mmCIF file of C-alpha atoms and ligand atoms in Angstrom:
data_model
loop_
_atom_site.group_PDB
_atom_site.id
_atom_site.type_symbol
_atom_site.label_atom_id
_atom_site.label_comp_id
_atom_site.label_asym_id
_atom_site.label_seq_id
_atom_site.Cartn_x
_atom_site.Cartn_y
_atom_site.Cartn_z
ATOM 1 C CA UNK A 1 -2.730 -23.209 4.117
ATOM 2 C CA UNK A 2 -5.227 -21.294 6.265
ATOM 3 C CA UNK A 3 -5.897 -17.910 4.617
ATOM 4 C CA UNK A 4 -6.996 -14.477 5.851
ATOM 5 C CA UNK A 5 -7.943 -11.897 4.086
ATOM 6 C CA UNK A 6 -6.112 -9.004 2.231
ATOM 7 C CA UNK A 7 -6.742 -5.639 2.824
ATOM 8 C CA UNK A 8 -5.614 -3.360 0.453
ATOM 9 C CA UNK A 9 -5.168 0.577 0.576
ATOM 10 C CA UNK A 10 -4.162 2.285 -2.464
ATOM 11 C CA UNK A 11 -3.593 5.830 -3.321
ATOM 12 C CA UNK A 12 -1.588 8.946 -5.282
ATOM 13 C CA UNK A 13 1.870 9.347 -3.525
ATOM 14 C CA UNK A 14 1.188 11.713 -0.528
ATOM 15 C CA UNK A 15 -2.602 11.138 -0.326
ATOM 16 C CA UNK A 16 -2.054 9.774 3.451
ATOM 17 C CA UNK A 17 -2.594 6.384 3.467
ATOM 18 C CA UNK A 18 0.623 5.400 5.042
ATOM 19 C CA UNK A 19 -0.825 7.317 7.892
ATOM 20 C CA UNK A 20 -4.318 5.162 7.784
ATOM 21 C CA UNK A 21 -1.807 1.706 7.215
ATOM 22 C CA UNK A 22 0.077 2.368 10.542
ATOM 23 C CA UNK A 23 -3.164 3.482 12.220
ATOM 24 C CA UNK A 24 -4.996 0.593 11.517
ATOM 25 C CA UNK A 25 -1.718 -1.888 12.127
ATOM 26 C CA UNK A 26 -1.892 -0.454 15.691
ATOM 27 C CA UNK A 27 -5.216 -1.744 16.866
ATOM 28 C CA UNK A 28 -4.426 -5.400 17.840
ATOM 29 C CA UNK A 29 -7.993 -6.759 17.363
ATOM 30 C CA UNK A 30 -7.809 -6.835 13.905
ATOM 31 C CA UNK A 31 -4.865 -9.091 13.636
ATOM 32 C CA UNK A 32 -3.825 -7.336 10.762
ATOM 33 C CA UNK A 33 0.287 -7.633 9.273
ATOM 34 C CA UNK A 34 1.920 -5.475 6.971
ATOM 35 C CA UNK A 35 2.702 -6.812 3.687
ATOM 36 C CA UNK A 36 6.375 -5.378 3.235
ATOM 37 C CA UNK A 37 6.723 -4.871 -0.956
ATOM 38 C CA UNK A 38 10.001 -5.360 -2.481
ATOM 39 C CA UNK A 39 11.569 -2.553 -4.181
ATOM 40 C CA UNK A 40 14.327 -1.788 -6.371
ATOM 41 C CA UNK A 41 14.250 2.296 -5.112
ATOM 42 C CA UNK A 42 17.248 3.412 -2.824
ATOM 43 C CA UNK A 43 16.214 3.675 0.737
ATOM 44 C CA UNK A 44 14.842 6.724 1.659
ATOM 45 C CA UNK A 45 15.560 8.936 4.805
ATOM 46 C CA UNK A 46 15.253 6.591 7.948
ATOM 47 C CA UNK A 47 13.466 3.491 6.156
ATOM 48 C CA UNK A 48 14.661 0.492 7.054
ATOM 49 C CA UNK A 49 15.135 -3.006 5.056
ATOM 50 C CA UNK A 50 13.082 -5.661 5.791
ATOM 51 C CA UNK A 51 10.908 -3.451 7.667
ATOM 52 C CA UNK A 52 9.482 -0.368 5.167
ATOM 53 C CA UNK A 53 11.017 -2.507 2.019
ATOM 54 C CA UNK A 54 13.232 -4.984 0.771
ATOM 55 C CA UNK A 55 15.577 -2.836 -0.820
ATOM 56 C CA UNK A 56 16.905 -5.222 -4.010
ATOM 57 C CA UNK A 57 19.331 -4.224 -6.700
ATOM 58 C CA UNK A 58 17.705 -3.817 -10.285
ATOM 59 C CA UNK A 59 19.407 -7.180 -11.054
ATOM 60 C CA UNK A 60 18.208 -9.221 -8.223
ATOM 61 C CA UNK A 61 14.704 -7.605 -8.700
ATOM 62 C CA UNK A 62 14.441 -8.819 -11.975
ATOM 63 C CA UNK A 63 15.639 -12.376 -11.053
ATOM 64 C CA UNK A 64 13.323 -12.538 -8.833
ATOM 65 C CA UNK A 65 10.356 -11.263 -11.651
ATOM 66 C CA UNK A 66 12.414 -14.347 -13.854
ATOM 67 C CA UNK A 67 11.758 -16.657 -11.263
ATOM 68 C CA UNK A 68 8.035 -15.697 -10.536
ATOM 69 C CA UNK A 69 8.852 -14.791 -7.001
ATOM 70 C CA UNK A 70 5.975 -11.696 -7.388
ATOM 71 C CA UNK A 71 2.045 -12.001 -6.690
ATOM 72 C CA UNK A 72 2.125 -8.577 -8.730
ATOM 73 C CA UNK A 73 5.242 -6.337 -9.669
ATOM 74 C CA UNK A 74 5.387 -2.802 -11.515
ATOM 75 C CA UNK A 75 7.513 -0.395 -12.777
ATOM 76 C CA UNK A 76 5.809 2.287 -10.580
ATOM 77 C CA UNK A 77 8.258 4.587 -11.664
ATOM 78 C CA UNK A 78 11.240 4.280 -14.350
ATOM 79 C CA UNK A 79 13.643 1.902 -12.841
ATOM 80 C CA UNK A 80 11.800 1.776 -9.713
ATOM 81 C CA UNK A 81 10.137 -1.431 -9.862
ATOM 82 C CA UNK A 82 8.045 -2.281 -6.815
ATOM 83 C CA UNK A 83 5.816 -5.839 -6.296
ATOM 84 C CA UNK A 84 4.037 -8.159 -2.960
ATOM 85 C CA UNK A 85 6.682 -11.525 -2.934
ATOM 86 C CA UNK A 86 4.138 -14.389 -2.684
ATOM 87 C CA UNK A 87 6.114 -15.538 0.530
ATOM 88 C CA UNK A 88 5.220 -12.464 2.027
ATOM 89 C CA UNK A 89 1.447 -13.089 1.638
ATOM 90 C CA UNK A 90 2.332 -16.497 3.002
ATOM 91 C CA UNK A 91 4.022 -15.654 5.953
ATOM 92 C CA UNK A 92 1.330 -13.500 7.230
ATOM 93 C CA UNK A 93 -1.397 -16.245 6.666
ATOM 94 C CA UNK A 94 0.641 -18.991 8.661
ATOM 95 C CA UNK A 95 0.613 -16.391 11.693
ATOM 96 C CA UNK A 96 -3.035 -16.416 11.249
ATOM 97 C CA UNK A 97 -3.047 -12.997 10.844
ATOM 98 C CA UNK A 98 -5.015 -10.533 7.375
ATOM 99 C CA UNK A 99 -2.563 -8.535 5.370
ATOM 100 C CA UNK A 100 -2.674 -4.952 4.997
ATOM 101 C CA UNK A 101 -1.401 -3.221 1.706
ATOM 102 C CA UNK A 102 0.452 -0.031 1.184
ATOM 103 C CA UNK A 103 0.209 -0.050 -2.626
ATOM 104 C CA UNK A 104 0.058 1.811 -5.617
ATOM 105 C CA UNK A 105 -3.632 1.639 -7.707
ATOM 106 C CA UNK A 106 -2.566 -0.960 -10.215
ATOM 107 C CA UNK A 107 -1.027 -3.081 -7.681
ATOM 108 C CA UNK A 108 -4.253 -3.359 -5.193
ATOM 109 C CA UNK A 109 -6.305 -3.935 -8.060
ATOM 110 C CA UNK A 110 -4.188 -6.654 -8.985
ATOM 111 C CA UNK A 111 -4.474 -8.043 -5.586
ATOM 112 C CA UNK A 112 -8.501 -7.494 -5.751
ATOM 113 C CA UNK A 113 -8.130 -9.715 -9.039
ATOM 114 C CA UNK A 114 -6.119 -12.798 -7.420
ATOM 115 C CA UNK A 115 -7.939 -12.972 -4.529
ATOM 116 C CA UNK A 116 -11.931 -11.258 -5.790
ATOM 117 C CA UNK A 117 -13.522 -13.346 -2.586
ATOM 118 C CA UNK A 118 -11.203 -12.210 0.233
ATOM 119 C CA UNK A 119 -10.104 -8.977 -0.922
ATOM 120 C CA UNK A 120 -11.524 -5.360 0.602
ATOM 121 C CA UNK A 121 -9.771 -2.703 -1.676
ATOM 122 C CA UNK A 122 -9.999 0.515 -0.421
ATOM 123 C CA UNK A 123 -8.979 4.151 -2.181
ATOM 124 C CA UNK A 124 -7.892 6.828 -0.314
ATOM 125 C CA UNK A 125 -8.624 9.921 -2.085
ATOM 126 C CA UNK A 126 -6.650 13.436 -1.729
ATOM 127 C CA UNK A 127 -8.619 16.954 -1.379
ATOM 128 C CA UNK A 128 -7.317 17.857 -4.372
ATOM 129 C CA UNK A 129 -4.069 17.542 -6.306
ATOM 130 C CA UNK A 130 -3.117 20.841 -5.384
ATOM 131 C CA UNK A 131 -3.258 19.840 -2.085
ATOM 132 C CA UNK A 132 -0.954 16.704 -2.826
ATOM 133 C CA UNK A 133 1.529 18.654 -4.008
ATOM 134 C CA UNK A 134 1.645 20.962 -1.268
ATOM 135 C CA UNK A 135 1.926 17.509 1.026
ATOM 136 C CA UNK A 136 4.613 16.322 -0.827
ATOM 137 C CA UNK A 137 6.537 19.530 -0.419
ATOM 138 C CA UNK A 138 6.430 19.439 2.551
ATOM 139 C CA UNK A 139 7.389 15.436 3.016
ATOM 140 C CA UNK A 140 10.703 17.178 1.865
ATOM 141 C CA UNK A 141 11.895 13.610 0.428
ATOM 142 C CA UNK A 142 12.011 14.220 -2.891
ATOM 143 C CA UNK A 143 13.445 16.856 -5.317
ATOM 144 C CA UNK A 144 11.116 19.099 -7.651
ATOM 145 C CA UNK A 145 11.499 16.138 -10.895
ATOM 146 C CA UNK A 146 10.043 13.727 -8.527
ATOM 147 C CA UNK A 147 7.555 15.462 -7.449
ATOM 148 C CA UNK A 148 6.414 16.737 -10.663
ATOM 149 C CA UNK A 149 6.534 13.075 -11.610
ATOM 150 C CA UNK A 150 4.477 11.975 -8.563
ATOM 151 C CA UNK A 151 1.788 14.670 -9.721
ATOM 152 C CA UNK A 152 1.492 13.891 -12.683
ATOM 153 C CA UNK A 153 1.052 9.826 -12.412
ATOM 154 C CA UNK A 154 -1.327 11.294 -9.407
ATOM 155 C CA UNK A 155 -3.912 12.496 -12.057
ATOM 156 C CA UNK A 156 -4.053 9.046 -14.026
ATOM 157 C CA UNK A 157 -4.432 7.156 -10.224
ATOM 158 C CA UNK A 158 -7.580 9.601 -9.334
ATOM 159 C CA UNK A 159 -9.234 8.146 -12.023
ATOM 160 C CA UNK A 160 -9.436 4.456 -11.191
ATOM 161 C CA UNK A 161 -10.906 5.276 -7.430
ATOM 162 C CA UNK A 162 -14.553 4.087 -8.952
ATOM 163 C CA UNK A 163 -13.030 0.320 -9.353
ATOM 164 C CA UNK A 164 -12.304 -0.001 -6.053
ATOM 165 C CA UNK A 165 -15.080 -1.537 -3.228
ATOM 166 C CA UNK A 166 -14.246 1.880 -0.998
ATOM 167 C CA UNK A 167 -13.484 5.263 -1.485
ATOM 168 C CA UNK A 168 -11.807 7.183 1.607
ATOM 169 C CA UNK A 169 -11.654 10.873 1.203
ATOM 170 C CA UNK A 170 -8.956 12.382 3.132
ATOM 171 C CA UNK A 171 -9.890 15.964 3.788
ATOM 172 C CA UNK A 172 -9.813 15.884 7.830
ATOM 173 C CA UNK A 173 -7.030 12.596 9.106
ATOM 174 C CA UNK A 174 -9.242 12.022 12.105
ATOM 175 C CA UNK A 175 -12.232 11.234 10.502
ATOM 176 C CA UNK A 176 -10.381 9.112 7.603
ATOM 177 C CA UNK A 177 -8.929 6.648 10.433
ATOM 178 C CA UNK A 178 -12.402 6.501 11.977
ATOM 179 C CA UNK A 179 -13.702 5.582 8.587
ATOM 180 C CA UNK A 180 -10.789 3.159 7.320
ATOM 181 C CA UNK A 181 -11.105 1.520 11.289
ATOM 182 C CA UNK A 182 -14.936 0.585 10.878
ATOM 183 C CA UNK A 183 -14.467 -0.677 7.332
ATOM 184 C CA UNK A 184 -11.403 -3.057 8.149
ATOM 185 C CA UNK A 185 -13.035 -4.032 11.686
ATOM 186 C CA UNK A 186 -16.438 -4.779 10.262
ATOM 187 C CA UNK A 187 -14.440 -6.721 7.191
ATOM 188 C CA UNK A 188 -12.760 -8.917 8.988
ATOM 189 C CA UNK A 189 -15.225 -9.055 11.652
ATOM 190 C CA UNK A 190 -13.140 -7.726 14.549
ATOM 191 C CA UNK A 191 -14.453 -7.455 17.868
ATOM 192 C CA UNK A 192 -14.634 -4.165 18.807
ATOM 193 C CA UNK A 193 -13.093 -2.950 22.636
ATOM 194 C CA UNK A 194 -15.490 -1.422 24.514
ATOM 195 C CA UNK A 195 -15.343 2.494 23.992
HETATM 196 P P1 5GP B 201 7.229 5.112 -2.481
HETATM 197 O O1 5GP B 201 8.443 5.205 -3.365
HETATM 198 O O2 5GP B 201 6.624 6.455 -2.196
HETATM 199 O O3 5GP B 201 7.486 4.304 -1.225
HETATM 200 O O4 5GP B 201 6.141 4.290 -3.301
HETATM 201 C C1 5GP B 201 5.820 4.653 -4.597
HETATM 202 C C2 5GP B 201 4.552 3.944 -5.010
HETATM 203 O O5 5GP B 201 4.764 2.521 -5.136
HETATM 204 C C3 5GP B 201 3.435 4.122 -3.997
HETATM 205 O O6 5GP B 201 2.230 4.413 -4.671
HETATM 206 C C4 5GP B 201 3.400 2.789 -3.330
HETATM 207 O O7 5GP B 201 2.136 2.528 -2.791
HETATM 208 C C5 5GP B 201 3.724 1.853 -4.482
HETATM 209 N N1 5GP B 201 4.088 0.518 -4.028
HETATM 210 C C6 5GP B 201 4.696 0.165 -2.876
HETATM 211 N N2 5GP B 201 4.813 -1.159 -2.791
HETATM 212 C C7 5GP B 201 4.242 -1.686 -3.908
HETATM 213 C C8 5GP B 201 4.027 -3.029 -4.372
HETATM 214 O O8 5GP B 201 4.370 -4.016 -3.748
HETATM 215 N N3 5GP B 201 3.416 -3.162 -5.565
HETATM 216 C C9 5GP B 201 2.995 -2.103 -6.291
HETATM 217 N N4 5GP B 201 2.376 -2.352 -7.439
HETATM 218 N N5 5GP B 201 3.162 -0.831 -5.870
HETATM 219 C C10 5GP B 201 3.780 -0.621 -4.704
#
């Protein structure tokens, strides 16, 4: 199989780096795919299966965890198991194209353990957890429980930044997807259009 690399972007809930993921997905000459994660979570707002998720039931995530279907898989949150199918890493290789992450801190450092040689892990840090929870407010997705929930894992997340290769402080968006841009371009040694 001829494999790419994995890019990985990890972060508390609300931190922004779905924002940096579709960014960087945009810009064609980094070839880069999105690594769609199983779930067992209902679909939220106007997410779409197969395309944000696969949405599974509990019981056909689990099968799946039986039949070592998952690269990595977590109970992110209770009964909301989340995990990377190996066939998804798979089918982005055979397009010849890296895979981007959207994952939670134990999950990318998972990935960084797989695959140590061909893995960039990057963290993408909030102002300040105040300021998450203000953002997830906002986001208007979730009730008060989950947010409170989201906070509080958010505290135990900050605290792993130092294992990953990159930290990405997200105080000002613009200069965040100017920062997560150079690192993925000079990782997988895009060439950059002329400016
Ligand atoms: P959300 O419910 O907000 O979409 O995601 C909740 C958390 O689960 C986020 O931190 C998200 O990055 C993480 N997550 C999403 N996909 C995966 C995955 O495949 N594996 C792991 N370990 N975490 C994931």
């Amino acid at each position: 199989m001829s494999e790419g690399k994995l890019i990985v972007f990890s972060a508390p809930s609300g931190s922004g780096k779905t924002t940096i993921v579709r960014h960087l997905l945009k810009q064609q000459e980094l070839k880069l795919d999105f690594s769609i994660s199983a779930t067992s979570r209902e679909p939220r707002g106007n997410e779409v299966n197969g395309q944000d998720y696969y949405f599974l039931s509990l019981k056909d995530f689990k099968q799946k965890i039986k039949n070592d279907e998952f690269l990595e898989w977590e109970e992110v949150y209770r009964d909301n198991f989340y995990g990377t199918l190996k066939s998804e890493v798979e089918r982005i290789w055979k397009k010849g194209k890296h895979v981007i992450f959207d994952i939670d801190v134990v999950g990318g450092l998972d990935i960084k353990n797989i695959y140590p040689e061909s893995t960039l892990a990057v963290f993408v840090k909030p102002p300040s957890i105040e300021e998450l929870k203000i953002r997830l407010k906002k986001r208007k997705t979730e009730s008060d429980d989950k947010i409170s929930m989201r906070v509080a894992k958010a505290s135990i997340e900050l605290a792993t930044a130092p294992q990953f290769d990159f930290i990405i402080e997200n105080n000002h968006l613009g200069t965040a997807l100017k920062e997560a841009y150079n690192l993925v371009a000079n990782y997988v040694d895009a060439e950059k259009p002329q400016e």
